[in-house]
Amino acid sequence: MSSKYLIFLGCAIPYRVSSYEISARKVLAKLGVELVEMPEFNCCGLPLDPVSHEMMLILAARNLALAEQRGLNIMALCPGCAGTLKKVNKILKEDKALREQINGHLKEAGLEFKGTVTTKHLMQVLIEDVGLEKIKSAVVKPLTTLKVAEHNGCHILRPKEYIGFDDPEDPQTLKTLIEATGATCLDYMDETECCGAPSVGVSDKVALQLARDKLNHVKMVDAQALITICPFCHIMYDTNELRIEKMFNEAYGIPILHYPQLLGLAMGMSPDELAFNELRVNASKLLTQVTEGAK
Amino acid sequence: MTETATTKEPNREPIKASEIDPKFKYELSRMHGSEKILRCFQCGTCTSDCPVARYSETYRPRTIIRMAQLGLRDRVLNSDTLWLCAACFTCTDRCPQDIEVASVIRVLRNLAAEKGCVPIVFKEQAASVLESGYAYKIPDLRIKKRETQGLPPLPKGNPESIRKTLKGVKFLENVEKKGEQQ
Ligand code: SF4
Ligand code: SF4
C-alpha cells in the first residue's frame, strides 16, 4: 500500500534532534511512504496550552486548515504534535460552538478548519500503513544479538480518550516493531513512566530524578540500548545521561536510539546514513556488535 | 540548577473565610477541561500515581483539586507548584471519577497566566511563535546545516498570518505588555 503524508516536524526536532528526522526520512523512503513538506509552519500549540488553551486551539487548527487546503493527511514525528493535532481535530469536530469561535480567528488570515484530515504519529504509520509484514521483509540484517528496552513516552498513548492508540498501561506496538528488527525487547520496571522532560526549566531536580529512575530500571535488565520515538524523551535521556551520571554518581553508558535508527540498521543502512554520529551517548560498542553479528 | 518552582514554600497559613470564593468551583465546572471538578471525592489516586509528586515535596494534584473546590482561588493561582505538572496525563487516565485532572491543572494555569503569574519560559515561547512560528528560535546554523545533512529546507512560519489569527488572545496582551516592562 502506498501512502502519502504531509510531514509535520514540530519545533523540537529542527531545534536539536535532527538525528530523528534524518533516520525517519531514510527509513520511510525505503518503505514507500511518500512525504510532502508542510507549505508553511507554525508550532502545533502544545507548549502554549498551559498558558492559553485558546492559543493552542488556534495554532493547532491553523495547521489542520493548511493541511486541508493541500488535501493531505498529516504524519508527525513528535508524539506531542501528533496528539495535539488529533485532539484538537476531535474537539473541534464535535463542538460546533467552539469550532465557530476558532474559525472566527482563522478567518482573519483567510483560513478555515473543516475537519477533513487526520493525523498519525510515525509509529502509527509504520504499523498501520506499512504493516509488520512489509517491515519484516525489509529487514536484511536482523539484529538478533541485541537486547534493548523501549520507552513509549506519555503523549503517544495518553490521554487515551483522545489518542485511542494501543493500551497506555501495557503498550505493545513499539515492542512489536522492535522485535521485527530481530532484536529482543526486554521488559523492565515502570516502563510507561514519564521521562520528565516537561518539568525541565520549572524544576530540573524533579525532571532529572525521573530520568534517572528510568535509566536505573533499564540498566537493571542489562538492556544495551533504550529505544525512543519522541524528540523530548530522547533529549531527556541522551542529552542528559552524562549529566545524570555525574549528578547522582551513577554509570550507565546506555545509548539512546530513535526507533528508525534501529530499524534502519536492520534494513542494512549505515550508522552514518542514520546520523548515529549526532548521538551524545556513544553507540560504537553496540554498532560493532551489530556488524560482527551480521557477518 | 533551575529551581524556580520549588523554592517558594506553599502557603500553609490557616484558611480564612474571607479567602474563600464559593463560586470558583462553578466557574471551573463551566470551563473546557475542568467540567467534572465537582465529582472529585479525594481518593488520592492522582497524587499516588503522579511522577512529579514522587520527587517534589510540594506538588500534589489532589490538594490542588481540593483547594480549587474549596474556592481558594488566590492560593491556587498564586502557587508556584501549579507549574510543576509534566502533563503526562496518568492522572486523567486513572481518575476513578473520570475527571480530566491534568486538564483541570491546565485550566488553573491558564487563569494564573491571565493574571500574569507565569514562568518566563512560556512567555519566551509565545513570543517566539509570534516571531517565527516556531516555539524555539532555531539557530541559523541549524537551518544551514540541514542542506549538508541531506534534509529539505525547513518550512517557514508566516508571522503576519499567525498574528492575525491570534488577535484577541488574552494571554498575548499580557506577553506584549510584560515584554515592554522588562
Ligand atoms: S483521582 Fe480523581 S477523584 Fe481521586 S483525588 Fe484525584 S481528582 Fe479526585
Ligand atoms: S499530568 Fe501532571 S498531575 Fe497528572 S500525573 Fe502527570 S505530572 Fe502528575
Short mmCIF file of C-alpha atoms and ligand atoms in Angstrom, two decimals:
data_model
loop_
_atom_site.label_atom_id
_atom_site.label_comp_id
_atom_site.label_asym_id
_atom_site.label_seq_id
_atom_site.Cartn_x
_atom_site.Cartn_y
_atom_site.Cartn_z
CA MET A 1 0.00 0.00 0.00
CA SER A 2 1.43 3.34 -0.92
CA SER A 3 0.83 6.23 1.42
CA LYS A 4 1.47 9.93 1.21
CA TYR A 5 1.63 12.37 4.11
CA LEU A 6 2.42 15.94 4.94
CA ILE A 7 5.34 15.65 7.32
CA PHE A 8 4.93 17.76 10.45
CA LEU A 9 8.32 18.33 12.06
CA GLY A 10 7.33 20.34 15.10
CA CYS A 11 9.75 22.67 16.87
CA ALA A 12 11.96 20.39 18.95
CA ILE A 13 13.23 18.25 16.07
CA PRO A 14 14.68 21.02 13.88
CA TYR A 15 15.87 22.75 17.04
CA ARG A 16 18.00 19.93 18.37
CA VAL A 17 17.08 16.37 17.34
CA SER A 18 17.91 16.16 13.65
CA SER A 19 19.12 12.55 14.02
CA TYR A 20 15.47 11.56 14.47
CA GLU A 21 14.36 13.36 11.33
CA ILE A 22 17.25 12.05 9.23
CA SER A 23 16.73 8.41 10.22
CA ALA A 24 12.93 8.61 9.94
CA ARG A 25 13.07 10.06 6.43
CA LYS A 26 15.57 7.42 5.28
CA VAL A 27 13.55 4.54 6.59
CA LEU A 28 10.19 5.83 5.35
CA ALA A 29 11.54 6.46 1.84
CA LYS A 30 12.71 2.88 1.61
CA LEU A 31 9.39 1.59 2.90
CA GLY A 32 7.48 3.51 0.23
CA VAL A 33 5.92 6.24 2.36
CA GLU A 34 5.90 9.47 0.39
CA LEU A 35 6.43 12.67 2.37
CA VAL A 36 5.38 16.15 1.30
CA GLU A 37 6.70 19.21 3.18
CA MET A 38 4.26 21.45 5.07
CA PRO A 39 3.55 24.54 2.89
CA GLU A 40 4.21 26.76 5.92
CA PHE A 41 4.66 26.04 9.56
CA ASN A 42 3.57 27.02 13.00
CA CYS A 43 4.02 25.30 16.34
CA CYS A 44 1.33 22.64 16.99
CA GLY A 45 0.27 24.67 20.03
CA LEU A 46 1.01 22.17 22.79
CA PRO A 47 3.77 24.18 24.54
CA LEU A 48 1.34 27.08 24.92
CA ASP A 49 -1.61 25.04 26.22
CA PRO A 50 -0.57 25.60 29.85
CA VAL A 51 -0.86 29.36 29.43
CA SER A 52 -3.64 29.68 26.87
CA HIS A 53 -5.88 26.85 25.77
CA GLU A 54 -7.35 29.21 23.20
CA MET A 55 -3.95 29.90 21.65
CA MET A 56 -3.24 26.17 21.49
CA LEU A 57 -6.56 25.53 19.74
CA ILE A 58 -5.93 28.27 17.18
CA LEU A 59 -2.37 27.17 16.42
CA ALA A 60 -3.37 23.52 16.02
CA ALA A 61 -6.44 24.38 13.94
CA ARG A 62 -4.30 26.58 11.71
CA ASN A 63 -2.06 23.63 10.88
CA LEU A 64 -5.04 21.39 10.25
CA ALA A 65 -6.57 24.03 7.97
CA LEU A 66 -3.30 24.28 5.99
CA ALA A 67 -3.23 20.50 5.57
CA GLU A 68 -6.88 20.54 4.48
CA GLN A 69 -6.02 23.05 1.77
CA ARG A 70 -3.39 20.64 0.48
CA GLY A 71 -5.80 17.75 0.76
CA LEU A 72 -3.28 15.58 2.59
CA ASN A 73 -3.23 13.83 5.96
CA ILE A 74 -0.50 14.66 8.45
CA MET A 75 2.26 12.48 9.83
CA ALA A 76 4.07 13.88 12.87
CA LEU A 77 7.36 12.61 14.25
CA CYS A 78 6.72 14.09 17.68
CA PRO A 79 4.01 12.42 19.77
CA GLY A 80 3.21 15.78 21.36
CA CYS A 81 2.39 17.32 17.97
CA ALA A 82 0.52 14.21 16.79
CA GLY A 83 -1.53 14.07 19.99
CA THR A 84 -2.37 17.76 19.90
CA LEU A 85 -3.46 17.74 16.27
CA LYS A 86 -5.56 14.62 16.85
CA LYS A 87 -7.15 16.00 19.97
CA VAL A 88 -7.98 19.41 18.51
CA ASN A 89 -9.39 17.81 15.37
CA LYS A 90 -11.72 15.71 17.53
CA ILE A 91 -12.72 18.55 19.85
CA LEU A 92 -13.49 20.97 17.04
CA LYS A 93 -15.41 18.42 15.01
CA GLU A 94 -17.62 17.60 17.99
CA ASP A 95 -18.11 21.09 19.44
CA LYS A 96 -19.83 23.34 16.92
CA ALA A 97 -19.75 26.48 19.04
CA LEU A 98 -16.03 26.16 19.72
CA ARG A 99 -15.36 25.41 16.05
CA GLU A 100 -17.14 28.60 15.07
CA GLN A 101 -15.17 30.57 17.62
CA ILE A 102 -11.82 29.21 16.39
CA ASN A 103 -12.82 29.60 12.75
CA GLY A 104 -13.55 33.24 13.52
CA HIS A 105 -9.84 33.58 14.34
CA LEU A 106 -8.65 31.60 11.31
CA LYS A 107 -10.86 33.68 9.01
CA GLU A 108 -8.70 36.73 9.79
CA ALA A 109 -5.97 35.00 7.77
CA GLY A 110 -8.27 33.51 5.14
CA LEU A 111 -8.24 30.02 6.61
CA GLU A 112 -10.94 27.63 7.73
CA PHE A 113 -10.99 24.41 9.74
CA LYS A 114 -13.33 21.81 8.27
CA GLY A 115 -12.18 18.61 9.93
CA THR A 116 -11.30 16.71 6.77
CA VAL A 117 -7.78 15.49 7.53
CA THR A 118 -6.39 13.02 10.07
CA THR A 119 -3.07 12.94 11.88
CA LYS A 120 -0.88 9.96 12.65
CA HIS A 121 2.37 9.58 14.51
CA LEU A 122 5.27 7.89 12.74
CA MET A 123 4.76 4.72 14.75
CA GLN A 124 1.14 4.52 13.65
CA VAL A 125 2.11 4.97 10.01
CA LEU A 126 4.64 2.16 10.39
CA ILE A 127 2.25 -0.30 11.97
CA GLU A 128 -0.99 0.65 10.19
CA ASP A 129 0.10 1.75 6.72
CA VAL A 130 3.37 -0.03 6.06
CA GLY A 131 2.47 -3.04 8.17
CA LEU A 132 4.52 -5.50 10.13
CA GLU A 133 4.94 -7.94 7.26
CA LYS A 134 6.46 -5.36 4.94
CA ILE A 135 8.77 -4.13 7.69
CA LYS A 136 9.92 -7.67 8.41
CA SER A 137 10.62 -8.34 4.78
CA ALA A 138 12.66 -5.13 4.56
CA VAL A 139 14.96 -6.41 7.32
CA VAL A 140 18.10 -7.71 5.68
CA LYS A 141 20.43 -7.66 8.67
CA PRO A 142 18.41 -8.96 11.63
CA LEU A 143 19.75 -7.59 14.91
CA THR A 144 19.42 -10.94 16.65
CA THR A 145 22.25 -10.38 19.11
CA LEU A 146 20.80 -7.16 20.51
CA LYS A 147 18.79 -6.83 23.69
CA VAL A 148 17.14 -3.45 24.09
CA ALA A 149 14.39 -1.73 26.08
CA GLU A 150 11.65 0.57 24.84
CA HIS A 151 10.30 3.89 26.09
CA ASN A 152 6.99 4.94 24.56
CA GLY A 153 6.59 8.22 26.38
CA CYS A 154 3.26 9.68 27.51
CA HIS A 155 1.81 11.59 24.61
CA ILE A 156 1.81 8.72 22.15
CA LEU A 157 -0.67 6.96 24.46
CA ARG A 158 -2.37 9.46 26.77
CA PRO A 159 -4.97 10.70 27.38
CA LYS A 160 -6.45 7.54 25.94
CA GLU A 161 -9.84 9.14 25.27
CA TYR A 162 -8.29 11.35 22.59
CA ILE A 163 -5.40 9.25 21.33
CA GLY A 164 -7.12 5.90 21.02
CA PHE A 165 -3.95 4.02 20.13
CA ASP A 166 -2.56 0.95 21.89
CA ASP A 167 -3.02 0.38 25.65
CA PRO A 168 -1.41 3.12 27.78
CA GLU A 169 -0.99 0.77 30.74
CA ASP A 170 0.68 -2.02 28.76
CA PRO A 171 1.62 -0.81 25.29
CA GLN A 172 2.68 -3.39 22.69
CA THR A 173 3.22 -1.58 19.39
CA LEU A 174 6.76 -0.35 19.92
CA LYS A 175 7.78 -3.75 21.31
CA THR A 176 6.38 -5.46 18.25
CA LEU A 177 8.17 -3.02 15.95
CA ILE A 178 11.45 -3.56 17.81
CA GLU A 179 11.14 -7.32 17.60
CA ALA A 180 10.52 -7.01 13.86
CA THR A 181 14.17 -5.94 13.57
CA GLY A 182 15.27 -9.22 15.12
CA ALA A 183 16.31 -7.59 18.41
CA THR A 184 14.91 -8.72 21.74
CA CYS A 185 12.82 -6.18 23.63
CA LEU A 186 13.20 -6.57 27.38
CA ASP A 187 10.53 -5.85 29.98
CA TYR A 188 11.52 -3.65 32.90
CA MET A 189 10.06 -1.85 35.88
CA ASP A 190 7.78 1.17 35.31
CA GLU A 191 8.06 1.02 31.54
CA THR A 192 5.33 3.57 30.94
CA GLU A 193 6.74 6.16 33.36
CA CYS A 194 7.10 9.77 32.18
CA CYS A 195 10.60 10.92 31.13
CA GLY A 196 10.19 14.20 32.99
CA ALA A 197 11.03 16.47 30.05
CA PRO A 198 8.11 18.90 30.54
CA SER A 199 9.41 19.71 34.03
CA VAL A 200 12.80 20.84 32.75
CA GLY A 201 13.12 24.55 33.31
CA VAL A 202 10.45 24.51 36.01
CA SER A 203 12.24 22.02 38.24
CA ASP A 204 15.29 20.32 36.78
CA LYS A 205 15.64 18.39 40.00
CA VAL A 206 12.32 16.59 39.57
CA ALA A 207 12.92 16.04 35.86
CA LEU A 208 16.40 14.56 36.22
CA GLN A 209 15.34 12.27 39.04
CA LEU A 210 12.60 10.83 36.85
CA ALA A 211 15.07 10.26 34.02
CA ARG A 212 17.49 8.68 36.46
CA ASP A 213 14.83 6.20 37.67
CA LYS A 214 14.22 5.17 34.10
CA LEU A 215 17.92 4.68 33.32
CA ASN A 216 18.33 2.67 36.54
CA HIS A 217 15.46 0.37 35.61
CA VAL A 218 16.79 -0.08 32.11
CA LYS A 219 20.24 -0.87 33.47
CA MET A 220 18.81 -3.45 35.89
CA VAL A 221 17.78 -5.69 33.00
CA ASP A 222 21.07 -5.13 31.15
CA ALA A 223 19.48 -3.53 28.12
CA GLN A 224 22.08 -2.49 25.54
CA ALA A 225 20.08 0.49 24.37
CA LEU A 226 16.92 2.39 25.11
CA ILE A 227 14.67 2.97 22.10
CA THR A 228 12.57 6.14 21.91
CA ILE A 229 10.07 7.57 19.45
CA CYS A 230 9.81 11.12 20.80
CA PRO A 231 12.26 14.02 20.47
CA PHE A 232 11.68 15.18 24.05
CA CYS A 233 12.18 11.75 25.61
CA HIS A 234 15.33 11.43 23.51
CA ILE A 235 16.72 14.76 24.72
CA MET A 236 15.85 13.80 28.29
CA TYR A 237 17.89 10.59 28.17
CA ASP A 238 20.55 11.12 25.52
CA THR A 239 21.43 14.75 26.17
CA ASN A 240 21.15 14.39 29.94
CA GLU A 241 22.62 10.94 30.53
CA LEU A 242 26.12 12.24 31.26
CA ARG A 243 24.72 14.97 33.48
CA ILE A 244 22.66 12.45 35.44
CA GLU A 245 25.66 10.12 35.80
CA LYS A 246 27.68 12.96 37.27
CA MET A 247 24.97 14.37 39.48
CA PHE A 248 23.93 11.09 41.08
CA ASN A 249 27.22 9.30 40.83
CA GLU A 250 25.91 6.61 38.50
CA ALA A 251 27.37 4.87 35.46
CA TYR A 252 25.09 3.87 32.60
CA GLY A 253 26.70 4.13 29.17
CA ILE A 254 23.35 3.18 27.65
CA PRO A 255 22.96 4.55 24.11
CA ILE A 256 19.56 6.10 23.39
CA LEU A 257 18.40 5.34 19.85
CA HIS A 258 15.47 6.64 17.85
CA TYR A 259 13.39 3.69 16.64
CA PRO A 260 14.06 4.50 12.95
CA GLN A 261 17.79 4.29 13.69
CA LEU A 262 17.36 0.75 14.96
CA LEU A 263 15.11 -0.21 12.07
CA GLY A 264 17.48 1.42 9.59
CA LEU A 265 20.39 -0.69 10.85
CA ALA A 266 18.32 -3.82 10.37
CA MET A 267 17.40 -2.64 6.88
CA GLY A 268 21.09 -2.55 6.04
CA MET A 269 21.71 1.20 6.26
CA SER A 270 24.99 2.51 7.62
CA PRO A 271 25.27 4.26 11.00
CA ASP A 272 26.41 7.41 9.17
CA GLU A 273 23.32 7.47 7.00
CA LEU A 274 21.23 7.17 10.15
CA ALA A 275 23.02 10.04 11.93
CA PHE A 276 24.47 7.92 14.75
CA ASN A 277 27.26 10.49 14.93
CA GLU A 278 24.78 13.01 16.34
CA LEU A 279 24.08 10.97 19.46
CA ARG A 280 25.61 12.20 22.71
CA VAL A 281 25.95 8.78 24.29
CA ASN A 282 28.43 6.82 22.23
CA ALA A 283 26.90 3.81 20.49
CA SER A 284 30.08 2.36 18.98
CA LYS A 285 30.09 -0.77 21.14
CA LEU A 286 26.58 -1.61 20.05
CA LEU A 287 27.42 -0.87 16.43
CA THR A 288 30.47 -3.15 16.48
CA GLN A 289 28.36 -5.92 17.91
CA VAL A 290 25.73 -5.44 15.22
CA THR A 291 28.25 -5.51 12.37
CA GLU A 292 30.05 -8.52 13.78
CA GLY A 293 26.77 -10.28 14.42
CA ALA A 294 25.79 -9.83 10.81
CA LYS A 295 28.96 -11.36 9.41
CA MET B 1 20.05 24.03 38.54
CA THR B 2 16.79 25.86 37.86
CA GLU B 3 14.62 25.57 40.89
CA THR B 4 12.18 28.35 40.22
CA ALA B 5 9.05 26.47 41.11
CA THR B 6 10.03 24.70 44.30
CA THR B 7 11.90 27.40 46.16
CA LYS B 8 8.76 29.06 47.43
CA GLU B 9 7.06 27.14 50.21
CA PRO B 10 3.35 26.62 49.66
CA ASN B 11 1.11 28.79 51.78
CA ARG B 12 0.24 26.73 54.84
CA GLU B 13 -1.40 29.51 56.82
CA PRO B 14 -4.80 28.63 58.32
CA ILE B 15 -7.60 29.29 55.87
CA LYS B 16 -9.66 32.41 56.50
CA ALA B 17 -13.31 32.56 55.49
CA SER B 18 -12.59 35.75 53.60
CA GLU B 19 -10.25 33.87 51.27
CA ILE B 20 -12.97 31.58 50.05
CA ASP B 21 -14.75 32.20 46.79
CA PRO B 22 -17.72 29.80 46.92
CA LYS B 23 -18.47 30.27 43.22
CA PHE B 24 -14.99 29.36 42.00
CA LYS B 25 -15.83 25.68 41.54
CA TYR B 26 -18.90 26.52 39.46
CA GLU B 27 -16.85 28.84 37.32
CA LEU B 28 -14.39 25.99 36.76
CA SER B 29 -17.12 23.48 36.01
CA ARG B 30 -18.18 25.66 33.09
CA MET B 31 -14.70 25.76 31.57
CA HIS B 32 -13.38 23.44 28.91
CA GLY B 33 -11.40 20.66 30.61
CA SER B 34 -12.50 21.19 34.22
CA GLU B 35 -16.20 20.42 33.72
CA LYS B 36 -16.15 17.49 36.14
CA ILE B 37 -14.24 19.03 39.03
CA LEU B 38 -17.22 18.69 41.41
CA ARG B 39 -17.01 14.91 41.15
CA CYS B 40 -13.66 14.63 42.98
CA PHE B 41 -14.03 12.60 46.18
CA GLN B 42 -10.40 12.94 47.23
CA CYS B 43 -9.40 9.30 46.75
CA GLY B 44 -5.80 10.32 46.09
CA THR B 45 -5.23 8.16 43.00
CA CYS B 46 -3.94 11.16 41.07
CA THR B 47 -1.31 12.04 43.66
CA SER B 48 -0.18 8.49 44.28
CA ASP B 49 0.34 7.87 40.56
CA CYS B 50 1.86 11.26 39.78
CA PRO B 51 5.53 11.02 38.77
CA VAL B 52 6.19 14.61 39.76
CA ALA B 53 4.70 14.16 43.24
CA ARG B 54 7.21 11.38 43.82
CA TYR B 55 10.13 13.81 43.72
CA SER B 56 8.56 17.11 44.60
CA GLU B 57 7.89 17.89 48.23
CA THR B 58 5.16 20.33 47.33
CA TYR B 59 3.36 19.20 44.21
CA ARG B 60 0.15 17.26 44.94
CA PRO B 61 -2.59 17.21 42.31
CA ARG B 62 -5.23 16.04 44.81
CA THR B 63 -4.50 19.04 47.05
CA ILE B 64 -4.79 21.41 44.11
CA ILE B 65 -8.18 19.97 43.16
CA ARG B 66 -9.40 20.26 46.76
CA MET B 67 -8.21 23.83 47.11
CA ALA B 68 -9.99 24.70 43.89
CA GLN B 69 -13.18 23.01 45.09
CA LEU B 70 -12.99 24.93 48.35
CA GLY B 71 -12.74 28.17 46.44
CA LEU B 72 -9.21 29.15 47.47
CA ARG B 73 -8.79 30.98 44.21
CA ASP B 74 -5.79 33.15 45.03
CA ARG B 75 -3.86 30.48 46.90
CA VAL B 76 -4.21 28.11 43.97
CA LEU B 77 -3.48 30.63 41.27
CA ASN B 78 -0.51 32.21 43.03
CA SER B 79 1.03 28.85 43.88
CA ASP B 80 4.29 28.13 42.10
CA THR B 81 3.74 24.39 42.38
CA LEU B 82 0.94 24.66 39.83
CA TRP B 83 3.65 24.83 37.18
CA LEU B 84 5.31 21.54 38.08
CA CYS B 85 2.83 19.22 36.36
CA ALA B 86 4.55 17.38 33.49
CA ALA B 87 1.25 16.86 31.65
CA CYS B 88 1.82 13.12 31.43
CA PHE B 89 -1.96 12.51 31.72
CA THR B 90 -1.55 9.49 34.00
CA CYS B 91 -3.97 11.08 36.49
CA THR B 92 -6.51 11.80 33.77
CA ASP B 93 -6.43 8.20 32.57
CA ARG B 94 -6.69 6.74 36.08
CA CYS B 95 -9.08 9.02 37.97
CA PRO B 96 -11.97 6.76 39.06
CA GLN B 97 -14.32 9.74 38.81
CA ASP B 98 -13.38 10.38 35.20
CA ILE B 99 -12.09 13.86 35.92
CA GLU B 100 -9.57 15.18 33.40
CA VAL B 101 -7.22 16.04 36.25
CA ALA B 102 -4.38 17.27 34.04
CA SER B 103 -6.84 19.49 32.20
CA VAL B 104 -8.11 20.96 35.48
CA ILE B 105 -4.49 21.86 36.26
CA ARG B 106 -4.20 23.36 32.79
CA VAL B 107 -7.37 25.46 33.31
CA LEU B 108 -5.94 26.75 36.60
CA ARG B 109 -2.64 27.59 34.92
CA ASN B 110 -4.50 29.46 32.19
CA LEU B 111 -6.27 31.54 34.85
CA ALA B 112 -2.99 32.18 36.64
CA ALA B 113 -1.35 33.18 33.36
CA GLU B 114 -4.12 35.66 32.62
CA LYS B 115 -3.27 37.35 35.90
CA GLY B 116 0.37 37.41 34.88
CA CYS B 117 1.54 34.61 37.23
CA VAL B 118 3.54 32.56 34.74
CA PRO B 119 7.08 31.20 34.45
CA ILE B 120 9.13 33.21 31.99
CA VAL B 121 9.78 30.25 29.67
CA PHE B 122 6.15 30.31 28.49
CA LYS B 123 6.33 33.98 27.60
CA GLU B 124 9.51 33.36 25.64
CA GLN B 125 7.89 30.52 23.73
CA ALA B 126 4.80 32.58 22.93
CA ALA B 127 6.97 35.46 21.73
CA SER B 128 8.98 33.08 19.57
CA VAL B 129 5.82 31.66 17.96
CA LEU B 130 4.67 35.18 17.09
CA GLU B 131 8.02 35.94 15.58
CA SER B 132 8.83 32.81 13.61
CA GLY B 133 6.05 30.25 14.02
CA TYR B 134 8.44 28.03 15.99
CA ALA B 135 8.30 27.78 19.79
CA TYR B 136 12.10 27.92 19.94
CA LYS B 137 14.36 30.15 17.96
CA ILE B 138 16.02 27.73 15.56
CA PRO B 139 19.67 28.81 15.15
CA ASP B 140 20.68 29.82 11.62
CA LEU B 141 23.49 27.32 11.84
CA ARG B 142 20.98 24.51 12.24
CA ILE B 143 18.96 25.74 9.29
CA LYS B 144 22.06 25.88 7.07
CA LYS B 145 23.31 22.52 8.30
CA ARG B 146 20.16 20.84 7.00
CA GLU B 147 21.47 21.02 3.46
CA THR B 148 24.69 19.17 4.30
CA GLN B 149 22.62 16.64 6.22
CA GLY B 150 20.56 15.94 3.11
CA LEU B 151 17.40 17.41 4.65
CA PRO B 152 14.90 19.58 2.75
CA PRO B 153 14.71 23.28 3.71
CA LEU B 154 12.81 23.98 6.91
CA PRO B 155 9.22 25.14 6.27
CA LYS B 156 8.91 28.81 7.11
CA GLY B 157 6.47 30.36 9.52
CA ASN B 158 4.15 33.10 8.39
CA PRO B 159 4.28 35.55 11.31
CA GLU B 160 1.89 38.02 9.76
CA SER B 161 -0.80 35.42 9.25
CA ILE B 162 -0.14 33.84 12.66
CA ARG B 163 -0.56 37.20 14.38
CA LYS B 164 -3.83 37.80 12.56
CA THR B 165 -5.30 34.50 13.71
CA LEU B 166 -4.18 35.09 17.30
CA LYS B 167 -5.79 38.52 17.55
CA GLY B 168 -7.75 38.84 20.77
CA VAL B 169 -5.98 36.05 22.69
CA LYS B 170 -5.88 37.42 26.24
CA PHE B 171 -2.60 35.86 27.30
CA LEU B 172 -0.75 37.53 24.44
CA GLU B 173 -1.71 41.03 25.53
CA ASN B 174 -0.02 40.05 28.75
CA VAL B 175 3.12 38.82 26.93
CA GLU B 176 3.44 42.01 24.94
CA LYS B 177 2.83 44.31 27.93
CA LYS B 178 5.20 42.43 30.20
CA GLY B 179 7.74 42.31 27.42
CA GLU B 180 7.84 46.11 27.29
CA GLN B 181 8.32 46.44 31.02
CA GLN B 182 11.34 44.17 31.13
S1 SF4 C 1 -8.03 10.65 41.26
FE1 SF4 C 1 -9.83 11.90 40.72
S2 SF4 C 1 -11.31 11.58 42.38
FE2 SF4 C 1 -9.33 10.82 43.11
S3 SF4 C 1 -8.45 12.59 44.21
FE3 SF4 C 1 -7.65 12.68 42.12
S4 SF4 C 1 -9.13 14.01 41.01
FE4 SF4 C 1 -10.11 13.37 42.92
S1 SF4 C 2 -0.46 15.01 34.40
FE1 SF4 C 2 0.59 16.27 35.93
S2 SF4 C 2 -0.61 15.95 37.82
FE2 SF4 C 2 -1.20 14.33 36.41
S3 SF4 C 2 0.11 12.59 36.94
FE3 SF4 C 2 1.15 13.70 35.27
S4 SF4 C 2 2.52 15.18 36.28
FE4 SF4 C 2 1.05 14.45 37.84
#
